[in-house]
Short mmCIF file of C-alpha atoms in Angstrom, two decimals:
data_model
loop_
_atom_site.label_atom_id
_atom_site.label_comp_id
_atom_site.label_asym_id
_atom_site.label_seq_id
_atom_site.Cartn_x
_atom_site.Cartn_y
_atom_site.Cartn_z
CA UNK A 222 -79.38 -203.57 57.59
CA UNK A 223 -82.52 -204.56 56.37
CA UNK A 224 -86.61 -203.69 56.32
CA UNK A 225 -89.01 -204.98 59.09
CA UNK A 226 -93.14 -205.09 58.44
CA UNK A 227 -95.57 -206.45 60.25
CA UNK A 228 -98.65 -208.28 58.32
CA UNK A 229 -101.85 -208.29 60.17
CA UNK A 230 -103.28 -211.36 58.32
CA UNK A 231 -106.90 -211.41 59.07
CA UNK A 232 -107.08 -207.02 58.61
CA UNK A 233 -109.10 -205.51 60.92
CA UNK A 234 -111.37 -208.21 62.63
CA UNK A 235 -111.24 -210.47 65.63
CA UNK A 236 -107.51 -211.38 66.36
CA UNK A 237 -106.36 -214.66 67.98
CA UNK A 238 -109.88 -215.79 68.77
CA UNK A 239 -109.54 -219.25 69.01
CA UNK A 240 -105.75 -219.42 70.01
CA UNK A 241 -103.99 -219.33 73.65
CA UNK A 242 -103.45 -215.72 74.59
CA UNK A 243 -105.90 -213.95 72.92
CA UNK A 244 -106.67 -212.16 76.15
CA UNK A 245 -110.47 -209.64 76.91
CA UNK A 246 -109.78 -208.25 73.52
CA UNK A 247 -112.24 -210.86 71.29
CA UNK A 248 -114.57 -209.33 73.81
CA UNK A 249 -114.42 -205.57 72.13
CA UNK A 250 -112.55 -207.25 68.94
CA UNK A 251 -113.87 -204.02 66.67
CA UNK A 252 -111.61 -202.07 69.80
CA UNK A 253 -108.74 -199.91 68.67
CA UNK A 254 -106.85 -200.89 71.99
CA UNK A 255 -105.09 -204.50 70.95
CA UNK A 256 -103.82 -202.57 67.40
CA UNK A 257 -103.11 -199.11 69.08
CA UNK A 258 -100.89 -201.29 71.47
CA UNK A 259 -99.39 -203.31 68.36
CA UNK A 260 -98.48 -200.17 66.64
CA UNK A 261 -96.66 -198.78 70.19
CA UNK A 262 -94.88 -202.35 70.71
CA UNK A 263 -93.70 -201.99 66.58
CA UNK A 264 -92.64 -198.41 66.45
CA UNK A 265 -90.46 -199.03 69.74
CA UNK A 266 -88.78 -201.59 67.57
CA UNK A 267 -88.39 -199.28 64.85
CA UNK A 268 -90.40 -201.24 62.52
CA UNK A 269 -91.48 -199.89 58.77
CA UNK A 270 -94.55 -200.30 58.53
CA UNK A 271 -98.11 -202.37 59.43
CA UNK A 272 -99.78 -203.41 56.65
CA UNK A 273 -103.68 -204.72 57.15
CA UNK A 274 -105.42 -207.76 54.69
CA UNK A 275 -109.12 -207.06 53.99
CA UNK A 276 -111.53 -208.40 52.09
CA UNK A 277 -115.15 -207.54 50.57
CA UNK A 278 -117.04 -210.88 50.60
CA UNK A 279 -118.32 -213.49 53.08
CA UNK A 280 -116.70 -217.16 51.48
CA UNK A 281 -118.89 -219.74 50.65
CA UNK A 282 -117.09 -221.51 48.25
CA UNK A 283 -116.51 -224.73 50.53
CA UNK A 284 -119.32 -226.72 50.62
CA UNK A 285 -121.37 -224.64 48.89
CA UNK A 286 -122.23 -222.79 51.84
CA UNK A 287 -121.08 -219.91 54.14
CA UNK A 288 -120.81 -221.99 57.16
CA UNK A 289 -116.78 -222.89 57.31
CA UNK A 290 -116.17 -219.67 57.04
CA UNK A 291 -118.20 -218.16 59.74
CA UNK A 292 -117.54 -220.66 62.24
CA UNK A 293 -113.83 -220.30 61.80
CA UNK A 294 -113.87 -216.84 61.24
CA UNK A 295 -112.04 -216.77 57.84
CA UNK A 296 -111.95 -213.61 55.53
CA UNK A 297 -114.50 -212.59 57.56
CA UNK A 298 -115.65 -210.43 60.19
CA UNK A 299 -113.29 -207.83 58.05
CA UNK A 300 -114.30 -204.19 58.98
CA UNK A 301 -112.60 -201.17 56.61
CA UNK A 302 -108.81 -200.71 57.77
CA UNK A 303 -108.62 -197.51 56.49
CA UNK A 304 -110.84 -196.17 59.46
CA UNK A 305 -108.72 -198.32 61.68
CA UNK A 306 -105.77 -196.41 60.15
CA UNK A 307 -106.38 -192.83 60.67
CA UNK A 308 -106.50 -193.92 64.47
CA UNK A 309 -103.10 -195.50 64.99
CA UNK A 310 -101.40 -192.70 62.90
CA UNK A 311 -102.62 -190.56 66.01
CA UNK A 312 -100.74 -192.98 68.48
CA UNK A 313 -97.87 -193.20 66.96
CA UNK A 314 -94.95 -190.88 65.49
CA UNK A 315 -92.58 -192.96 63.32
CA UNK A 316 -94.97 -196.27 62.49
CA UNK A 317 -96.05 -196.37 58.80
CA UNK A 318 -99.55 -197.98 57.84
CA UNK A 319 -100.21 -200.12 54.57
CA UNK A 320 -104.30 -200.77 54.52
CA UNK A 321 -105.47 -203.15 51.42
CA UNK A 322 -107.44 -201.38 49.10
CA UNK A 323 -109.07 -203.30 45.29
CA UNK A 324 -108.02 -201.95 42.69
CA UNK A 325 -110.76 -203.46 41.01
CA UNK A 326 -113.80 -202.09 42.97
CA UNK A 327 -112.08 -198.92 44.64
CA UNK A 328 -113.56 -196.00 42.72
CA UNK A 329 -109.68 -194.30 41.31
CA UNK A 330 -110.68 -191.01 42.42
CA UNK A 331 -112.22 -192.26 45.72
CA UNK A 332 -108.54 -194.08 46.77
CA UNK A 333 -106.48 -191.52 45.50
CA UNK A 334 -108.08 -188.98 47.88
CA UNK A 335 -108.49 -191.50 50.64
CA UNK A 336 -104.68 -192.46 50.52
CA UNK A 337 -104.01 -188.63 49.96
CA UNK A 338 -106.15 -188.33 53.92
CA UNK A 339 -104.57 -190.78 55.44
CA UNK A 340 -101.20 -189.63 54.40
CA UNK A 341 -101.79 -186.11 55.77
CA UNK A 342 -103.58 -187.49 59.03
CA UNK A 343 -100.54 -189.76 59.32
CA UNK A 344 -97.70 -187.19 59.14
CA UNK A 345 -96.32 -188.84 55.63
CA UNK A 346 -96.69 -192.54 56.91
CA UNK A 347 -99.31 -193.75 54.65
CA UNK A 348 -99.54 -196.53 51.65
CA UNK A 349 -101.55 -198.98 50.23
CA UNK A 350 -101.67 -202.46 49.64
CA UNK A 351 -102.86 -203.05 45.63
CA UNK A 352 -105.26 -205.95 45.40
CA UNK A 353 -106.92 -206.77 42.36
CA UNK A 354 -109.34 -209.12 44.04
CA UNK A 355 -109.82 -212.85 43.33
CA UNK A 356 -113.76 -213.63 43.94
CA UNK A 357 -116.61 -213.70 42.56
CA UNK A 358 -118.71 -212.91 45.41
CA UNK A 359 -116.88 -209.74 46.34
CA UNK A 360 -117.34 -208.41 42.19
CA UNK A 361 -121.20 -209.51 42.74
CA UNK A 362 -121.30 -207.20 45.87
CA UNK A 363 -120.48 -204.09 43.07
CA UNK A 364 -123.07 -205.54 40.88
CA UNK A 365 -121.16 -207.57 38.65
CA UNK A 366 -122.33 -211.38 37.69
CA UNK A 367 -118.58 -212.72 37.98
CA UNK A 368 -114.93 -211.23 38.26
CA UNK A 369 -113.08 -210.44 35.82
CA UNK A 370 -110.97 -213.08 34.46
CA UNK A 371 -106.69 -212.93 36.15
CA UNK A 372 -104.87 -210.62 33.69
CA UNK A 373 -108.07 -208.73 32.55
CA UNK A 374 -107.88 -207.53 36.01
CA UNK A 375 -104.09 -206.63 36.38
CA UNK A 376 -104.36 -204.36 33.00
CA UNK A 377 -107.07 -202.64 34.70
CA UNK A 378 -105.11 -202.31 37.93
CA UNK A 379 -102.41 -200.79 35.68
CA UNK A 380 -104.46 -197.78 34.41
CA UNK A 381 -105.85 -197.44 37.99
CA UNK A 382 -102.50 -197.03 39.38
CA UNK A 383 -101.58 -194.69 36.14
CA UNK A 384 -104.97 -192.55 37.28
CA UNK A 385 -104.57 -192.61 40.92
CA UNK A 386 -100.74 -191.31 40.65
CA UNK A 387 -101.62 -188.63 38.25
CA UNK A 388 -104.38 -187.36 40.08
CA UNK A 389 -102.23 -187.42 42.89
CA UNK A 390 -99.64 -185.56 40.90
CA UNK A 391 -102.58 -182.90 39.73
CA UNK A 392 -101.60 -180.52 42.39
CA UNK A 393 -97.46 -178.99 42.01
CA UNK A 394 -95.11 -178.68 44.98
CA UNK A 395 -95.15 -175.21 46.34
CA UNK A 396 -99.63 -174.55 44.29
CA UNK A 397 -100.29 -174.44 48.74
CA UNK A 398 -98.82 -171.11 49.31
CA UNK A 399 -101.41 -169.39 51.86
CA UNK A 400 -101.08 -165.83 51.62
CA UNK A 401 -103.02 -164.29 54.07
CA UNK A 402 -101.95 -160.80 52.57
CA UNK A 403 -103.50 -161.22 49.38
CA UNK A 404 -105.87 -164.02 50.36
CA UNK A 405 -104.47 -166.65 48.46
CA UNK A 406 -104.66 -170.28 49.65
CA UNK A 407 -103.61 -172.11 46.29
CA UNK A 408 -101.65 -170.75 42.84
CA UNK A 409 -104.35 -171.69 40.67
CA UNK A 410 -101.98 -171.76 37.81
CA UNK A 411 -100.44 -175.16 39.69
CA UNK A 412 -103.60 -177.21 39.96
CA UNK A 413 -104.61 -178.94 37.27
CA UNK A 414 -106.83 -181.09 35.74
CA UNK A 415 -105.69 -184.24 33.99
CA UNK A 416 -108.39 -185.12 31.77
CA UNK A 417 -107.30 -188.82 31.63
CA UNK A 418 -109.29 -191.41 29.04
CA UNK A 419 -108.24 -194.99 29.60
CA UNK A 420 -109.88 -197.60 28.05
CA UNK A 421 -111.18 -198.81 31.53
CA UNK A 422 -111.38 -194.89 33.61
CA UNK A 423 -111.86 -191.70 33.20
CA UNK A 424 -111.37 -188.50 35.39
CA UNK A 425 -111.03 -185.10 34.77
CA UNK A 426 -109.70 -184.19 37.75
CA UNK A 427 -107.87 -182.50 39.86
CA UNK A 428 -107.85 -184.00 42.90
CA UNK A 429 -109.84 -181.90 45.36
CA UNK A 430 -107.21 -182.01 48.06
CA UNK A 431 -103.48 -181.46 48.41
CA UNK A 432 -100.78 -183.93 48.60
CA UNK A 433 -99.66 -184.82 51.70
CA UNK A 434 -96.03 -184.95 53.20
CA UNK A 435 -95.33 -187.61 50.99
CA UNK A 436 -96.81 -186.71 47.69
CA UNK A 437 -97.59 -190.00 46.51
CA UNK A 438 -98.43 -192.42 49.47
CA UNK A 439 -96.19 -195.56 49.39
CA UNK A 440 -97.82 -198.55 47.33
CA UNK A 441 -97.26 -202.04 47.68
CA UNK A 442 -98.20 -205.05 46.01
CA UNK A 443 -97.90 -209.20 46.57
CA UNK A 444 -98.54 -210.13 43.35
CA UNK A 445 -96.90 -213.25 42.56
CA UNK A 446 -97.83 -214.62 39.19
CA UNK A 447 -96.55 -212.70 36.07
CA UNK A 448 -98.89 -210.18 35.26
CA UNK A 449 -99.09 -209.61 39.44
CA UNK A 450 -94.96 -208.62 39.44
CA UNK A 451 -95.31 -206.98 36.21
CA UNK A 452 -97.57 -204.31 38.41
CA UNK A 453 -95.47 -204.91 41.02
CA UNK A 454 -92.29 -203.74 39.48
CA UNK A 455 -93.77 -200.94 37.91
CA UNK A 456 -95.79 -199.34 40.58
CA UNK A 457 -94.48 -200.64 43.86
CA UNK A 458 -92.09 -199.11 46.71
CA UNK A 459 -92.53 -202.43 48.57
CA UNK A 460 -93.45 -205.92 47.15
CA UNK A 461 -94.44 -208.69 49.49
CA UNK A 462 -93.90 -212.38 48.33
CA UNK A 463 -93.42 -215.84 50.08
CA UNK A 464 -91.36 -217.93 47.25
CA UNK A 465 -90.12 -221.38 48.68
CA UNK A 466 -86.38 -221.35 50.12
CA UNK A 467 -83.40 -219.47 49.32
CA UNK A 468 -82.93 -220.07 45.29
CA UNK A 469 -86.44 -219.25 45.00
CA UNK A 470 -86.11 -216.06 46.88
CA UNK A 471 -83.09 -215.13 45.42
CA UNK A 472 -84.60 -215.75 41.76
CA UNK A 473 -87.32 -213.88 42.66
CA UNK A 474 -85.91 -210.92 43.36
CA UNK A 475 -83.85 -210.91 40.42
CA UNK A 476 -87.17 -211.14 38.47
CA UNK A 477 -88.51 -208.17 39.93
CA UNK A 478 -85.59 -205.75 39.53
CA UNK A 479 -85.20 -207.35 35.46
CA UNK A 480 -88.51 -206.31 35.08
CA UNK A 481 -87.88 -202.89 36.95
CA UNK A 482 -85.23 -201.78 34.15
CA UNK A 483 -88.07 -201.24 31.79
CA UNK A 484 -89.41 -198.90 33.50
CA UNK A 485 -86.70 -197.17 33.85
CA UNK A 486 -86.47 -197.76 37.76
CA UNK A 487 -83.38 -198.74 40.23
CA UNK A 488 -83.79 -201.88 42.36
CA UNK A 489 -83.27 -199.66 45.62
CA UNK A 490 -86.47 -197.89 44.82
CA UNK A 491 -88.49 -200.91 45.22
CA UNK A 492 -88.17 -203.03 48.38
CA UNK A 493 -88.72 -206.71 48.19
CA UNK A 494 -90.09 -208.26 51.69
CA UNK A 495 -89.95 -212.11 52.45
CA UNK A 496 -93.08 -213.25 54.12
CA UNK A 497 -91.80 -215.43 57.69
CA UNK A 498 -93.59 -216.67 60.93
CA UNK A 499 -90.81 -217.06 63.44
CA UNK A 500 -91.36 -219.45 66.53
CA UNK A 501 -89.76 -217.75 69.37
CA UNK A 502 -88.95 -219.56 72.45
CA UNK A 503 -86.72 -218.90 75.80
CA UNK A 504 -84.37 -221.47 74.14
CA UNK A 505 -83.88 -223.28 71.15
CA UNK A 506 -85.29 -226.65 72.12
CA UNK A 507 -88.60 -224.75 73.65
CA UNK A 508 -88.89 -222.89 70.67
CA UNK A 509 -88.78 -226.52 68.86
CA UNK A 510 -91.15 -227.79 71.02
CA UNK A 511 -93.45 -225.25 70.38
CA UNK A 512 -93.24 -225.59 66.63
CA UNK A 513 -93.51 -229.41 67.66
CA UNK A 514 -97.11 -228.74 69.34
CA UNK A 515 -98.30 -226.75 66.27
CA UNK A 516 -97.60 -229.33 64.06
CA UNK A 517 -99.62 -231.47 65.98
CA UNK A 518 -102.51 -229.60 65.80
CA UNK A 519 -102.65 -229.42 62.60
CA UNK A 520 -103.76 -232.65 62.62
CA UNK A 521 -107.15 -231.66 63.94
CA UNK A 522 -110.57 -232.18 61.93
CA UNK A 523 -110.96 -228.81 62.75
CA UNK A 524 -107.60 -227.06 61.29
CA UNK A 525 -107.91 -229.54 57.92
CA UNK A 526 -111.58 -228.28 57.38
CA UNK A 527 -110.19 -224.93 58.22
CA UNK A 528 -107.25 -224.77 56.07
CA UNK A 529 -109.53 -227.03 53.25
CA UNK A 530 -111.80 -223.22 53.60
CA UNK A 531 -108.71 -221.42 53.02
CA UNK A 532 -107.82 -223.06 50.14
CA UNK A 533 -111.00 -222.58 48.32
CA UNK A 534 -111.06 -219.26 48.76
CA UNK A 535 -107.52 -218.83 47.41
CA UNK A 536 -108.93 -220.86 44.34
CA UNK A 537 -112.49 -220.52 43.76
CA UNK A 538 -112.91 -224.21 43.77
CA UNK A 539 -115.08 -226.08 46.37
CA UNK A 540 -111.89 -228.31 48.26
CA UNK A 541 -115.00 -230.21 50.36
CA UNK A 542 -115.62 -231.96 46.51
CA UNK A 543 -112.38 -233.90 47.22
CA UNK A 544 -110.99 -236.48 48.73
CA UNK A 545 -108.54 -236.28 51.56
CA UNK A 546 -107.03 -239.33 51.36
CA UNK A 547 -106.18 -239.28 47.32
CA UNK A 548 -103.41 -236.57 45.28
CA UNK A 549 -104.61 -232.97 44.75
CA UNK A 550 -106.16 -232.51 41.71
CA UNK A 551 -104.32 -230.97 39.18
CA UNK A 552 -105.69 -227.20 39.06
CA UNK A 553 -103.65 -226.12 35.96
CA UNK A 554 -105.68 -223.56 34.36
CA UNK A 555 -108.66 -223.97 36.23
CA UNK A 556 -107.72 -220.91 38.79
CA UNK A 557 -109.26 -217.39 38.31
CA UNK A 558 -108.36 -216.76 41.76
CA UNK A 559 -105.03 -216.53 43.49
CA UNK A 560 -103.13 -217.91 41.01
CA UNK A 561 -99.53 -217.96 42.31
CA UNK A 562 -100.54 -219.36 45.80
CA UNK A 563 -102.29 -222.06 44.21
CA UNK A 564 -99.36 -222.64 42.45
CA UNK A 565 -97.29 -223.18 45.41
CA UNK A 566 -99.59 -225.63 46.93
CA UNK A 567 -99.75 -227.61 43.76
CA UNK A 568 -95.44 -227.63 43.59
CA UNK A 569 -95.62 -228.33 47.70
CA UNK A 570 -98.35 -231.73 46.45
CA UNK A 571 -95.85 -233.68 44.67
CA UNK A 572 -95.81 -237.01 46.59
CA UNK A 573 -98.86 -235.89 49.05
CA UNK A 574 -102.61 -236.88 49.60
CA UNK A 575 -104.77 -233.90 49.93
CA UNK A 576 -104.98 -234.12 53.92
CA UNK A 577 -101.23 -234.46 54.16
CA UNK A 578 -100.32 -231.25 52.08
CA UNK A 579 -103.09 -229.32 54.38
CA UNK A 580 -101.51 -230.80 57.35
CA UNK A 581 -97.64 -229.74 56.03
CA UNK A 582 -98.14 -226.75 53.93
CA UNK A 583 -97.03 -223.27 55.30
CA UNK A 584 -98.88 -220.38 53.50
CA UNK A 585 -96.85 -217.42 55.00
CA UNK A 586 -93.48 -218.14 55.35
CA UNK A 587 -90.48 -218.63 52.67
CA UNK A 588 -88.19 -220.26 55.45
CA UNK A 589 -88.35 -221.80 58.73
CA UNK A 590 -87.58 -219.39 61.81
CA UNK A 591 -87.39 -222.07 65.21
CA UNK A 592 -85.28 -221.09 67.85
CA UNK A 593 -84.62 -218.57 70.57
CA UNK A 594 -83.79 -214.76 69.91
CA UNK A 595 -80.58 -214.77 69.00
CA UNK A 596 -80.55 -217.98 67.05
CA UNK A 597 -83.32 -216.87 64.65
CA UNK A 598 -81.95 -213.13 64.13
CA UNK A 599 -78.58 -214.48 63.49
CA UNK A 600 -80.42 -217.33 60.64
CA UNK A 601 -82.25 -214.07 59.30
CA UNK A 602 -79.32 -212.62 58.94
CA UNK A 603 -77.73 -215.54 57.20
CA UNK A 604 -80.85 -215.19 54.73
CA UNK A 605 -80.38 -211.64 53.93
CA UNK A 606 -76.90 -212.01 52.84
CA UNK A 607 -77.55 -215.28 51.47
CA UNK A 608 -80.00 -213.91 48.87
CA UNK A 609 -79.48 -209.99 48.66
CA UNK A 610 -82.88 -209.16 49.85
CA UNK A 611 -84.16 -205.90 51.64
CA UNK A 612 -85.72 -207.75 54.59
CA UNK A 613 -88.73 -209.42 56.34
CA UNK A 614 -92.75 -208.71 56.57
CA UNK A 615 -93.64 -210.88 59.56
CA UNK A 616 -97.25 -212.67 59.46
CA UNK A 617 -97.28 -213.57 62.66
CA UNK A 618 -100.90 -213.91 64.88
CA UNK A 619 -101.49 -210.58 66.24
CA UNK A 620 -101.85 -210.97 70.14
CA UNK A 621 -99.42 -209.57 73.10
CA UNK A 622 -97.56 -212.67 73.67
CA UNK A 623 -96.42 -213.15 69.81
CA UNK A 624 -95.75 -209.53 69.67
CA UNK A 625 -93.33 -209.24 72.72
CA UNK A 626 -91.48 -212.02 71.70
CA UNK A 627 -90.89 -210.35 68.52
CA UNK A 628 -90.29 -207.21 69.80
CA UNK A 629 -88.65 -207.19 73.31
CA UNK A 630 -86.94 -210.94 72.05
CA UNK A 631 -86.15 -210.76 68.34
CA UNK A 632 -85.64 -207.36 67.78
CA UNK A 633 -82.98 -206.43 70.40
CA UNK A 634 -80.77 -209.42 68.82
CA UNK A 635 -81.24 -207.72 65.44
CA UNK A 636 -80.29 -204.52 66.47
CA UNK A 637 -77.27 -206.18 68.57
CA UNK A 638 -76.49 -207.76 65.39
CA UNK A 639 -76.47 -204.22 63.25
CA UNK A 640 -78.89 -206.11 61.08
CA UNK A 641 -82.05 -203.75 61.80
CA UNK A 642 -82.23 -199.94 62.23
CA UNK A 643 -81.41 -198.60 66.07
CA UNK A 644 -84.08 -195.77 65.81
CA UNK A 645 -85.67 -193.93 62.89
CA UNK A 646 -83.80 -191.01 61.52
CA UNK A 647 -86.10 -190.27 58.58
CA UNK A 648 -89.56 -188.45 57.94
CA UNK A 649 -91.71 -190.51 55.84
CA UNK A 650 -92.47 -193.82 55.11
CA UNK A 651 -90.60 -193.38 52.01
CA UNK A 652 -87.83 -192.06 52.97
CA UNK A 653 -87.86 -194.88 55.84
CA UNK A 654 -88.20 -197.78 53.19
CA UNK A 655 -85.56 -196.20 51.21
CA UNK A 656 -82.87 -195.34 54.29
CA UNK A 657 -80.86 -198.61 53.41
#
């Protein structure tokens, strides 16, 4: 069996806005009722987890201006997920929940007892997703001229993570022992401060609340360059990546669990999620006619000054400065940003003009998924055993329509198959991620 997650690409904002069936719920898009329905629809399939992008800037990188952004929406509206969080862990049971939190300008002590709430609001079915950040804008919203430069900011994340987990490691099992006899909520002699002095934190500590169900909330990380799967493998319970086709994937995940070993950790405690977009339809040849429309609108003025946004944000470069018609400059060294994704659009130029690589570029999905239920869980399938992995985050647009295809089509075929779990048999997200 493997791992299902579901990736809610634009975090907490307006969903689907511009697409067909987006539905009243762009009308009250800061509503909890479109995500407290996702979170029903994905625990009846017995997924893992949710796990919500944000952001901490308004773009305006492209053009020079703010105006791509806005107009399409992109890495921004973005409201805090965490809040959205500690709602759906009241409407659901089993459902785990992954918000995005910066490493970079997330105050240590601040996270570690916000992951350490959510966690005990949630039952044991809290994480987060480790971002370092890639903009400038967001480091001059903490009052910073620029961002730190790629790997400055992954040994920083490091001694975060180091902080966060020993603060969250202040407090013993059994120091909550509420004695009502002798009036004793805590053993004293079990809390403890850590007095930690990094060359980028400090804290004495403790923290000033106990661990929940979990003890440490589940982390995960998407890192793809080599200082971002350094952290990954050292930190993570769950890595998210989207490397190109089957020996990439497979090579990949050897990577991480080589790097693992050093620290001493097994491959099964660190899960390794593709990133895929199925297109479900009735049949296979709607579900290739409905990949077939996509395509073609993706030839829009619209989605290549869209996509053109995208990419500057992933970069920090202005992609309006270029023209459409010639190659992609060559960004070697030049990215501060996202360097890994950059990298796969400059591999995915060879041979291209700049408006044909927006047009044919996929940034969320390591293989093609086209067909009807049964023929794309039976391909995913193929793919698991085909490269060892431990399963699937899905990055699909978050509406009704694209999630009952997922999870009244694709899932029940899994599960026929004996290639997902039937129904959750474990306590914690943890213990889910680590039941197979």
């Amino acid at each position: 069996m493997f791992h299902l997650g579901w990736f809610v690409g634009n975090g907490y904002s307006v969903q689907s806005w511009n697409r067909d069936w987006a539905g009243t719920d762009n009308e009250d898009w800061y509503s909890p009722a479109l995500y407290s329905d996702a979170a029903r629809a994905l625990e009846r399939a017995a997924f893992d987890f949710m796990v919500f992008q944000d952001g901490l800037m308004v773009p305006d990188i492209f053009g020079g201006s703010m105006e791509a952004d806005l107009k399409f929406a992109q890495e921004i509206p973005r409201s805090d997920p965490t809040a959205m969080v500690a709602i759906l862990s009241q409407v659901t049971k089993d459902l785990g929940y992954i918000p995005t939190i910066s490493t970079s300008f997330y105050p240590p002590f601040m996270a570690a007892r916000m992951l350490t709430t959510l966690d005990q609001l949630s039952g044991g079915h809290a994480g987060g997703n480790l971002v370092t950040s890639a903009s400038d804008r967001a480091a001059q919203n903490f009052g910073f001229d620029n961002h730190h430069a790629h790997d400055l900011r992954y040994e920083m994340a490091e001694e975060w993570a180091d902080l966060v987990t020993q603060l969250w490691d202040s407090w013993e099992p059994g120091s909550v022992i509420m004695d009502t006899e002798k009036h004793v909520f805590a053993d004293y002699t079990k809390v403890h401060p850590i007095e930690f002095e990094g060359r980028f934190y400090s804290s004495r500590g403790p923290l000033n609340t106990p661990p929940g169900p979990q003890g440490r909330p589940v982390i995960s990380q998407a890192g793809g360059s080599p200082a971002g799967r350094e952290f990954g493998a050292r930190f993570a319970d769950v890595i998210f990546c989207v490397p190109n086709g089957l020996d990439s994937m497979r090579a990949y995940r050897e990577d991480i669990h080589r790097r693992m070993e050093k620290y001493g950790r097994e491959p099964g405690e660190c899960k390794i999620l593709f990133m895929v977009d199925p297109v479900i339809g009735e049949t296979d040849q709607v579900a290739r006619d409905i990949a077939a429309a996509r395509a073609d609108a993706k030839r829009s003025d619209a989605y290549v000054e869209e996509h053109l946004s995208v990419m500057s944000y992933f970069s920090g470069i202005d992609f309006a400065a270029f023209d459409l018609d010639q190659p992609m400059p060559d960004l070697d060294g030049k990215v501060n940003a996202q360097q890994s994704t950059m990298a796969r659009y400059q591999k995915d130029a060879a041979g291209k003009t700049l408006r044909e690589l927006v047009i044919e570029h996929n940034m969320v999905a390591t293989i093609d998924l086209v067909g009807s239920p049964a023929t794309v869980a039976a391909k995913m399938g193929e793919v698991m055993e085909e490269v060892g992995g431990d399963g699937f985050l899905l990055s699909g647009p978050l509406n009704r329509k694209n999630l009952a295809e997922i999870t009244d089509g694709l899932v029940p075929e899994l599960k026929r198959l004996g290639l997902t779990r039937p129904r959750y048999t474990k306590q914690t997200l943890r213990e889910n991620l680590r039941e197979f």
